[in-house]
Short mmCIF file of C-alpha atoms in Angstrom, two decimals:
data_model
loop_
_atom_site.label_atom_id
_atom_site.label_comp_id
_atom_site.label_asym_id
_atom_site.label_seq_id
_atom_site.Cartn_x
_atom_site.Cartn_y
_atom_site.Cartn_z
CA UNK A 1 33.37 20.63 39.95
CA UNK A 2 37.02 21.23 41.37
CA UNK A 3 39.64 20.76 38.68
CA UNK A 4 43.31 20.55 39.78
CA UNK A 5 45.41 23.06 37.85
CA UNK A 6 47.40 21.88 34.78
CA UNK A 7 48.96 24.27 32.30
CA UNK A 8 49.05 21.52 29.75
CA UNK A 9 45.30 21.67 29.49
CA UNK A 10 44.06 23.93 26.72
CA UNK A 11 40.61 23.24 26.38
CA UNK A 12 38.12 21.70 28.68
CA UNK A 13 36.19 18.70 27.34
CA UNK A 14 32.42 19.54 27.74
CA UNK A 15 29.99 16.92 29.26
CA UNK A 16 26.89 15.74 27.54
CA UNK A 17 25.03 15.30 30.91
CA UNK A 18 21.44 16.55 31.39
CA UNK A 19 22.64 18.60 34.30
CA UNK A 20 24.87 20.70 32.12
CA UNK A 21 23.74 24.16 31.34
CA UNK A 22 21.47 24.06 28.28
CA UNK A 23 21.29 20.42 27.90
CA UNK A 24 17.49 20.18 28.78
CA UNK A 25 16.90 21.46 25.24
CA UNK A 26 16.88 17.66 24.06
CA UNK A 27 13.83 17.15 26.29
CA UNK A 28 11.95 20.14 25.01
CA UNK A 29 12.77 19.05 21.45
CA UNK A 30 11.06 15.75 22.13
CA UNK A 31 7.64 17.81 22.53
CA UNK A 32 8.06 19.06 18.97
CA UNK A 33 9.15 15.55 17.73
CA UNK A 34 5.87 14.23 19.12
CA UNK A 35 3.85 16.50 17.07
CA UNK A 36 5.97 15.59 13.95
CA UNK A 37 5.34 11.80 14.88
CA UNK A 38 1.51 12.25 14.80
CA UNK A 39 1.69 13.59 11.34
CA UNK A 40 4.09 10.97 10.21
CA UNK A 41 1.66 8.14 11.59
CA UNK A 42 -1.29 9.78 9.84
CA UNK A 43 0.83 9.95 6.48
CA UNK A 44 1.63 6.15 6.94
CA UNK A 45 -1.95 5.13 7.51
CA UNK A 46 -2.91 7.25 4.54
CA UNK A 47 -0.71 5.65 2.23
CA UNK A 48 -1.59 2.08 3.45
CA UNK A 49 -5.26 3.16 2.96
CA UNK A 50 -4.55 4.03 -0.82
CA UNK A 51 -2.78 0.60 -1.23
CA UNK A 52 -5.98 -1.05 0.26
CA UNK A 53 -8.21 0.76 -2.14
CA UNK A 54 -5.85 0.14 -5.06
CA UNK A 55 -5.82 -3.68 -4.16
CA UNK A 56 -9.70 -3.78 -4.02
CA UNK A 57 -10.08 -2.04 -7.41
CA UNK A 58 -7.59 -4.39 -8.98
CA UNK A 59 -9.35 -7.47 -7.56
CA UNK A 60 -12.58 -6.33 -8.62
CA UNK A 61 -11.49 -5.63 -12.28
CA UNK A 62 -9.73 -8.99 -12.44
CA UNK A 63 -12.90 -10.70 -11.18
CA UNK A 64 -14.95 -9.11 -13.70
CA UNK A 65 -12.58 -9.65 -16.50
CA UNK A 66 -12.21 -13.30 -15.88
CA UNK A 67 -15.88 -13.92 -15.12
CA UNK A 68 -16.51 -12.80 -18.69
CA UNK A 69 -13.88 -14.98 -20.13
CA UNK A 70 -14.86 -18.09 -18.33
CA UNK A 71 -18.51 -17.32 -19.13
CA UNK A 72 -17.76 -17.11 -22.87
CA UNK A 73 -15.20 -19.95 -22.73
CA UNK A 74 -15.43 -23.56 -23.38
CA UNK A 75 -15.56 -24.81 -19.95
CA UNK A 76 -18.81 -26.05 -18.44
CA UNK A 77 -20.62 -27.66 -15.64
CA UNK A 78 -19.83 -27.92 -12.17
CA UNK A 79 -16.03 -27.25 -12.83
CA UNK A 80 -17.22 -23.86 -14.34
CA UNK A 81 -19.20 -22.81 -11.22
CA UNK A 82 -16.06 -23.77 -9.15
CA UNK A 83 -14.01 -21.56 -11.25
CA UNK A 84 -16.49 -18.65 -11.27
CA UNK A 85 -16.50 -19.18 -7.34
CA UNK A 86 -12.96 -18.03 -7.35
CA UNK A 87 -13.96 -14.76 -8.99
CA UNK A 88 -16.70 -14.44 -6.34
CA UNK A 89 -14.07 -14.84 -3.73
CA UNK A 90 -12.06 -11.91 -5.16
CA UNK A 91 -15.26 -9.69 -5.28
CA UNK A 92 -16.00 -10.31 -1.72
CA UNK A 93 -12.38 -10.14 -0.51
CA UNK A 94 -12.26 -6.64 -2.38
CA UNK A 95 -15.15 -5.57 -0.44
CA UNK A 96 -13.36 -6.35 2.90
CA UNK A 97 -10.18 -4.51 1.88
CA UNK A 98 -12.43 -1.49 1.10
CA UNK A 99 -13.75 -1.71 4.50
CA UNK A 100 -10.05 -1.85 5.94
CA UNK A 101 -9.51 1.33 3.82
CA UNK A 102 -12.37 3.12 5.37
CA UNK A 103 -11.47 2.10 9.00
CA UNK A 104 -8.00 3.37 8.49
CA UNK A 105 -9.18 6.59 7.37
CA UNK A 106 -12.36 7.37 9.20
CA UNK A 107 -11.27 5.89 12.47
CA UNK A 108 -7.56 5.69 13.05
CA UNK A 109 -6.60 8.51 10.98
CA UNK A 110 -9.42 10.87 12.46
CA UNK A 111 -8.52 9.47 15.90
CA UNK A 112 -4.82 10.67 15.63
CA UNK A 113 -5.68 13.92 13.93
CA UNK A 114 -8.09 15.01 16.86
CA UNK A 115 -5.60 13.93 19.57
CA UNK A 116 -2.78 15.76 17.92
CA UNK A 117 -5.02 19.09 17.80
CA UNK A 118 -6.03 18.64 21.48
CA UNK A 119 -2.29 17.66 22.66
CA UNK A 120 -0.52 20.36 20.76
CA UNK A 121 -1.32 24.05 20.91
CA UNK A 122 0.21 26.28 18.33
CA UNK A 123 1.25 29.88 19.30
CA UNK A 124 0.96 33.02 17.07
CA UNK A 125 4.70 33.63 17.09
CA UNK A 126 5.21 29.95 16.05
CA UNK A 127 6.07 26.79 18.15
CA UNK A 128 3.77 25.14 20.59
CA UNK A 129 2.71 26.25 23.83
CA UNK A 130 3.81 23.08 25.54
CA UNK A 131 7.34 23.58 24.16
CA UNK A 132 7.52 27.12 25.77
CA UNK A 133 6.14 26.11 29.01
CA UNK A 134 8.84 23.27 29.22
CA UNK A 135 11.55 25.64 28.23
CA UNK A 136 10.52 28.29 30.70
CA UNK A 137 10.25 25.71 33.34
CA UNK A 138 13.68 24.49 32.77
CA UNK A 139 15.32 27.82 32.32
CA UNK A 140 13.82 29.12 35.66
CA UNK A 141 15.03 26.01 37.42
CA UNK A 142 18.49 26.44 35.97
CA UNK A 143 19.03 30.01 36.30
CA UNK A 144 20.29 30.30 39.98
CA UNK A 145 22.70 27.43 39.70
CA UNK A 146 24.01 28.54 36.12
CA UNK A 147 24.85 32.06 37.87
CA UNK A 148 26.87 30.36 40.76
CA UNK A 149 28.51 28.07 38.29
CA UNK A 150 29.58 31.07 36.15
CA UNK A 151 31.07 32.44 39.56
CA UNK A 152 32.85 29.29 40.13
CA UNK A 153 34.28 29.16 36.74
CA UNK A 154 35.53 32.82 37.08
CA UNK A 155 37.04 31.84 40.60
CA UNK A 156 38.56 28.79 39.11
CA UNK A 157 40.32 30.92 36.18
CA UNK A 158 41.48 33.46 38.77
CA UNK A 159 43.05 30.90 40.98
CA UNK A 160 44.69 29.14 38.08
CA UNK A 161 46.23 32.25 36.84
CA UNK A 162 47.64 33.09 40.21
CA UNK A 163 49.25 29.71 40.49
CA UNK A 164 50.73 30.15 37.06
CA UNK A 165 52.07 33.56 38.06
CA UNK A 166 53.43 32.17 41.30
CA UNK A 167 55.16 29.38 39.40
CA UNK A 168 56.67 32.00 37.03
CA UNK A 169 57.97 34.14 40.15
CA UNK A 170 59.59 31.33 41.70
CA UNK A 171 61.23 30.44 38.60
CA UNK A 172 62.67 33.91 38.15
CA UNK A 173 63.77 34.10 41.81
CA UNK A 174 65.53 30.80 41.39
CA UNK A 175 67.44 31.98 38.24
CA UNK A 176 68.35 35.25 39.81
CA UNK A 177 70.35 33.67 42.60
CA UNK A 178 72.57 32.21 40.02
CA UNK A 179 73.01 35.51 38.19
CA UNK A 180 75.86 37.48 39.77
CA UNK A 181 74.91 40.80 37.67
CA UNK A 182 71.65 41.42 39.82
CA UNK A 183 71.99 43.51 42.82
CA UNK A 184 70.49 43.10 46.12
CA UNK A 185 67.63 45.60 45.74
CA UNK A 186 66.50 43.49 42.49
CA UNK A 187 66.85 40.13 44.34
CA UNK A 188 64.35 41.72 47.01
CA UNK A 189 61.91 42.67 44.29
CA UNK A 190 61.73 39.09 43.00
CA UNK A 191 61.41 37.78 46.53
CA UNK A 192 58.60 40.24 47.27
CA UNK A 193 56.88 39.29 43.97
CA UNK A 194 57.06 35.54 44.90
CA UNK A 195 55.65 36.50 48.33
CA UNK A 196 52.77 38.50 46.60
CA UNK A 197 52.03 35.75 44.29
CA UNK A 198 51.67 33.12 47.17
CA UNK A 199 49.25 35.47 48.89
CA UNK A 200 47.16 35.76 45.55
CA UNK A 201 47.06 32.11 45.39
CA UNK A 202 45.78 31.65 48.82
CA UNK A 203 43.09 34.55 48.39
CA UNK A 204 42.02 33.09 45.01
CA UNK A 205 41.90 29.54 46.28
CA UNK A 206 39.91 30.55 49.17
CA UNK A 207 37.48 32.31 46.96
CA UNK A 208 37.28 29.39 44.56
CA UNK A 209 36.57 27.05 47.27
CA UNK A 210 34.05 29.31 48.73
CA UNK A 211 32.28 29.47 45.26
CA UNK A 212 32.38 25.87 44.80
CA UNK A 213 30.67 25.23 48.38
CA UNK A 214 27.95 27.89 47.49
CA UNK A 215 27.30 25.96 44.21
CA UNK A 216 27.22 22.63 46.01
CA UNK A 217 24.75 24.04 48.46
CA UNK A 218 22.44 25.18 45.71
CA UNK A 219 22.84 21.85 43.62
CA UNK A 220 20.01 19.89 45.61
CA UNK A 221 17.61 22.70 44.85
CA UNK A 222 18.68 22.77 41.33
CA UNK A 223 18.31 19.14 40.79
CA UNK A 224 14.84 19.10 42.41
CA UNK A 225 13.67 22.02 40.18
CA UNK A 226 15.01 20.41 37.10
CA UNK A 227 13.52 16.90 38.05
CA UNK A 228 10.04 18.53 38.57
CA UNK A 229 10.03 20.01 35.12
CA UNK A 230 11.44 16.92 33.63
CA UNK A 231 8.73 14.66 35.22
CA UNK A 232 6.08 17.04 33.51
CA UNK A 233 7.74 16.37 30.28
CA UNK A 234 7.85 12.71 30.97
CA UNK A 235 4.16 12.67 31.66
CA UNK A 236 3.20 14.43 28.53
CA UNK A 237 5.44 11.86 26.53
CA UNK A 238 3.91 9.03 28.43
CA UNK A 239 0.43 10.02 27.15
CA UNK A 240 1.60 10.13 23.62
CA UNK A 241 3.42 6.91 23.79
CA UNK A 242 0.34 5.18 25.42
CA UNK A 243 -2.00 6.83 22.60
CA UNK A 244 0.32 5.52 19.90
CA UNK A 245 0.22 1.94 21.36
CA UNK A 246 -3.64 2.09 21.60
CA UNK A 247 -3.82 3.42 17.96
CA UNK A 248 -1.44 0.79 16.57
CA UNK A 249 -3.49 -1.90 18.18
CA UNK A 250 -6.74 -0.56 16.46
CA UNK A 251 -4.66 -0.56 13.34
CA UNK A 252 -3.77 -4.21 13.81
CA UNK A 253 -7.28 -5.20 14.38
CA UNK A 254 -8.43 -3.54 11.27
CA UNK A 255 -5.79 -5.08 9.23
CA UNK A 256 -6.13 -8.48 10.53
CA UNK A 257 -8.79 -10.06 8.32
CA UNK A 258 -8.10 -13.68 9.85
CA UNK A 259 -10.26 -12.72 12.75
CA UNK A 260 -13.16 -11.34 10.67
CA UNK A 261 -16.06 -14.00 10.49
CA UNK A 262 -17.06 -13.03 7.05
CA UNK A 263 -13.41 -13.49 5.71
CA UNK A 264 -13.43 -17.04 7.04
CA UNK A 265 -16.93 -17.68 5.43
CA UNK A 266 -15.53 -16.59 2.05
CA UNK A 267 -12.95 -19.31 2.05
CA UNK A 268 -15.33 -21.84 3.39
CA UNK A 269 -17.79 -21.28 0.72
CA UNK A 270 -15.03 -21.27 -1.82
CA UNK A 271 -13.79 -24.48 -0.67
CA UNK A 272 -17.29 -26.06 -0.79
CA UNK A 273 -17.89 -24.70 -4.41
CA UNK A 274 -14.64 -26.07 -5.63
CA UNK A 275 -15.23 -29.69 -3.86
CA UNK A 276 -18.70 -29.66 -5.44
CA UNK A 277 -17.20 -29.92 -8.80
CA UNK A 278 -18.12 -33.36 -10.18
CA UNK A 279 -16.24 -34.65 -13.27
CA UNK A 280 -18.67 -37.56 -13.65
CA UNK A 281 -21.65 -35.32 -13.64
CA UNK A 282 -19.82 -32.91 -16.05
CA UNK A 283 -19.22 -35.63 -18.47
CA UNK A 284 -22.82 -37.18 -18.19
CA UNK A 285 -24.04 -33.45 -18.99
CA UNK A 286 -21.93 -33.21 -22.03
CA UNK A 287 -22.78 -36.56 -23.36
CA UNK A 288 -26.56 -35.75 -22.93
CA UNK A 289 -26.30 -32.37 -24.31
CA UNK A 290 -23.36 -32.68 -26.95
CA UNK A 291 -22.72 -36.31 -27.37
CA UNK A 292 -24.40 -39.45 -28.27
CA UNK A 293 -27.12 -38.78 -25.78
CA UNK A 294 -28.64 -36.13 -27.92
CA UNK A 295 -31.89 -36.57 -29.80
CA UNK A 296 -31.77 -37.03 -33.45
CA UNK A 297 -34.21 -36.30 -36.36
CA UNK A 298 -33.62 -39.50 -38.26
CA UNK A 299 -34.33 -39.42 -41.84
CA UNK A 300 -37.84 -40.38 -42.66
CA UNK A 301 -39.89 -40.34 -45.84
CA UNK A 302 -41.24 -37.05 -46.72
CA UNK A 303 -43.83 -35.78 -49.32
CA UNK A 304 -42.85 -33.29 -51.59
CA UNK A 305 -43.23 -29.66 -50.38
CA UNK A 306 -42.69 -26.33 -52.26
CA UNK A 307 -40.88 -24.99 -49.05
CA UNK A 308 -38.22 -27.80 -49.33
CA UNK A 309 -37.71 -27.38 -52.92
CA UNK A 310 -34.95 -24.91 -52.92
CA UNK A 311 -31.49 -25.27 -51.23
CA UNK A 312 -30.52 -22.74 -48.62
CA UNK A 313 -27.03 -21.52 -47.98
CA UNK A 314 -25.57 -21.65 -44.55
CA UNK A 315 -26.19 -17.94 -43.72
CA UNK A 316 -29.57 -17.84 -45.43
CA UNK A 317 -30.54 -20.86 -43.21
CA UNK A 318 -29.36 -18.94 -40.22
CA UNK A 319 -31.53 -15.86 -41.15
CA UNK A 320 -34.73 -17.84 -42.05
CA UNK A 321 -34.44 -20.97 -39.57
CA UNK A 322 -37.53 -19.46 -37.71
CA UNK A 323 -39.71 -19.70 -40.89
CA UNK A 324 -38.82 -23.18 -42.07
CA UNK A 325 -41.56 -26.03 -41.77
CA UNK A 326 -40.33 -29.55 -41.49
CA UNK A 327 -42.56 -32.41 -42.28
CA UNK A 328 -42.40 -36.18 -41.39
CA UNK A 329 -40.09 -35.78 -38.58
CA UNK A 330 -40.08 -38.50 -35.83
CA UNK A 331 -37.86 -38.54 -32.76
CA UNK A 332 -36.81 -41.55 -31.14
CA UNK A 333 -38.31 -41.89 -27.45
CA UNK A 334 -35.18 -42.69 -25.54
CA UNK A 335 -33.12 -40.10 -26.87
CA UNK A 336 -34.84 -37.02 -25.72
CA UNK A 337 -32.62 -33.96 -24.23
CA UNK A 338 -32.20 -34.31 -20.58
CA UNK A 339 -30.24 -31.55 -19.00
CA UNK A 340 -30.39 -30.11 -15.55
CA UNK A 341 -31.36 -26.42 -15.65
CA UNK A 342 -28.61 -25.56 -12.89
CA UNK A 343 -25.97 -26.96 -15.18
CA UNK A 344 -26.14 -24.52 -17.99
CA UNK A 345 -22.61 -24.02 -19.39
CA UNK A 346 -20.74 -21.79 -21.69
CA UNK A 347 -20.73 -24.16 -24.58
CA UNK A 348 -24.56 -24.56 -24.49
CA UNK A 349 -24.66 -20.68 -24.67
CA UNK A 350 -22.07 -20.22 -27.41
CA UNK A 351 -22.65 -23.35 -29.81
CA UNK A 352 -25.56 -24.26 -31.97
CA UNK A 353 -26.12 -27.23 -34.28
CA UNK A 354 -28.12 -27.70 -37.36
CA UNK A 355 -31.72 -29.14 -37.11
CA UNK A 356 -31.63 -30.67 -40.58
CA UNK A 357 -28.96 -32.01 -42.99
CA UNK A 358 -28.61 -32.45 -46.74
CA UNK A 359 -25.96 -33.79 -48.85
CA UNK A 360 -26.22 -30.92 -51.16
CA UNK A 361 -22.81 -29.15 -51.23
CA UNK A 362 -24.34 -25.61 -50.94
CA UNK A 363 -25.73 -26.55 -47.53
CA UNK A 364 -22.45 -27.99 -46.25
CA UNK A 365 -20.60 -25.49 -44.07
CA UNK A 366 -17.48 -27.05 -44.96
CA UNK A 367 -18.05 -26.99 -48.77
CA UNK A 368 -15.14 -26.29 -51.22
CA UNK A 369 -17.17 -23.23 -52.55
CA UNK A 370 -16.81 -21.39 -49.22
CA UNK A 371 -13.22 -22.59 -48.42
CA UNK A 372 -11.94 -21.66 -51.86
CA UNK A 373 -13.61 -18.31 -51.75
CA UNK A 374 -15.83 -18.40 -54.82
CA UNK A 375 -18.67 -16.69 -52.67
CA UNK A 376 -17.96 -13.67 -50.32
CA UNK A 377 -19.86 -14.18 -47.21
CA UNK A 378 -20.14 -10.44 -46.62
CA UNK A 379 -22.04 -9.74 -49.78
CA UNK A 380 -25.32 -10.15 -47.77
CA UNK A 381 -26.81 -7.28 -46.00
CA UNK A 382 -25.01 -6.37 -42.62
CA UNK A 383 -27.25 -6.16 -39.77
CA UNK A 384 -27.15 -2.69 -38.19
CA UNK A 385 -25.59 -2.31 -34.90
CA UNK A 386 -23.53 -0.12 -32.55
CA UNK A 387 -19.74 -0.15 -33.34
CA UNK A 388 -17.61 -0.92 -30.28
CA UNK A 389 -13.83 -0.70 -29.86
CA UNK A 390 -12.38 -3.85 -28.55
CA UNK A 391 -8.83 -5.20 -27.59
CA UNK A 392 -7.39 -8.72 -28.47
CA UNK A 393 -6.52 -10.82 -25.38
CA UNK A 394 -4.67 -13.38 -27.38
CA UNK A 395 -3.10 -13.95 -30.75
CA UNK A 396 -5.45 -15.26 -33.45
CA UNK A 397 -4.65 -16.49 -36.90
CA UNK A 398 -7.66 -16.68 -39.24
CA UNK A 399 -8.30 -20.21 -40.45
CA UNK A 400 -10.69 -19.35 -43.24
CA UNK A 401 -10.80 -16.36 -45.82
CA UNK A 402 -13.64 -14.60 -44.02
CA UNK A 403 -11.59 -14.69 -40.65
CA UNK A 404 -9.45 -11.76 -39.33
CA UNK A 405 -6.02 -12.44 -38.07
CA UNK A 406 -4.71 -10.14 -35.16
CA UNK A 407 -2.10 -10.16 -32.21
CA UNK A 408 -2.68 -9.85 -28.58
CA UNK A 409 -2.97 -6.15 -27.87
CA UNK A 410 -4.20 -5.10 -31.11
CA UNK A 411 -7.39 -2.84 -31.30
CA UNK A 412 -10.24 -3.35 -33.86
CA UNK A 413 -13.85 -2.38 -34.18
CA UNK A 414 -16.60 -4.87 -33.39
CA UNK A 415 -19.45 -3.98 -35.87
CA UNK A 416 -21.92 -7.12 -35.13
CA UNK A 417 -22.64 -8.61 -31.81
CA UNK A 418 -21.85 -12.33 -31.06
CA UNK A 419 -23.91 -14.88 -32.93
CA UNK A 420 -25.11 -18.41 -31.69
CA UNK A 421 -21.70 -19.92 -32.72
CA UNK A 422 -19.58 -17.60 -30.59
CA UNK A 423 -18.34 -15.39 -33.48
CA UNK A 424 -18.31 -11.49 -34.01
CA UNK A 425 -17.86 -9.57 -37.10
CA UNK A 426 -15.19 -6.85 -36.81
CA UNK A 427 -13.18 -4.45 -38.92
CA UNK A 428 -9.42 -3.85 -38.52
CA UNK A 429 -7.88 -0.52 -38.58
CA UNK A 430 -6.74 -1.24 -42.18
CA UNK A 431 -10.49 -1.48 -43.28
CA UNK A 432 -10.44 -5.52 -43.57
CA UNK A 433 -13.87 -7.02 -42.32
CA UNK A 434 -14.29 -10.46 -41.05
CA UNK A 435 -15.21 -12.84 -38.31
CA UNK A 436 -13.34 -13.44 -35.04
CA UNK A 437 -13.86 -15.52 -31.84
CA UNK A 438 -15.81 -13.30 -29.33
CA UNK A 439 -13.89 -14.60 -26.30
CA UNK A 440 -10.45 -13.65 -27.78
CA UNK A 441 -11.30 -9.84 -27.13
CA UNK A 442 -12.67 -7.60 -24.37
CA UNK A 443 -14.27 -4.15 -24.86
CA UNK A 444 -12.06 -1.08 -24.21
CA UNK A 445 -13.44 0.82 -21.27
#
């Protein structure tokens, strides 16, 4: 602690050492920082849990929407099943992410919250009990040494002042010898001043050295006391650091789905479902259900019947199909319909084909009468039903006069449910009523 006198030194450079008076406060502040870090870690996990929940909800909504679109779309057979398996994967993964969210909040978050409450005890006047205990411990260990240090600083200041005064006295004495105007009495006073300053220097130096010696003797005890309190703070911090490491390992286990058996099974099942798709099987099924493999009511001689005497329109036939009786129908034996019950497709659910045929123009769905607009398909009675608001998923341009046109994102009202051919009747906001493809829209939730 001894510093040689130098009158060129104006301000002492303070040390940043832990042993300097008051520098233990950084160690004390670390205790308060530990409490704040617990809160920060809880906020971190809470945000991640919200992300997991939002992702799970988005997966579920995506799977629901696309399952409906694929179900109503033209894809069929085993490839349709493989496609739907992708949506099943999303639903199962969504459930796992909800489990991750629950683990983060119910286990990890609560664990940190309880540890923080047990480790840090708030005081009525603010702050924490642990912080005050550390502060008091350091202050008590440092107080005797700080008092002696203050005495050393005072002795040093007095010694340096004496040295400076001695130097000034010697300088005056030297200058007076060259000044003939000074009498012997004045010279004697200057010499006495120099002698007194030298004695003061010796006295202050002795006191300074004594103070330093006493400070040095008290330093080991000071260091021991400070070390003891510091080690107590280190032990407290070690508990927090080890706890954080333990919690973060638990978080890692909850986030790492690659080690979850059910997660691996999801993608094993998805792979099997996709590999089960068989193009040959799907083509064979389509041929049997919608191609040349279908049975046919070939024309046969029919006796006259009053029930067949009138011509039915396309929509009348649709309404009264269950009441029509056909006679003289004969099926070919090798062309009966053969389809696997497990291979039901969206085409089979959304398409229908006429069971009889006539060369009468009024019975032809592509006749010029309908195409040219001579008859209004909406003149017939409209079946009652619940009106539902829907939103267009894609652009659609009506191909016939009785079809609606809209853009993706447009909203309209469904006034009739989907028919056998996959069409719905709807009404635009401008009042126009017409048909549109059912799989081009989705209900507004």
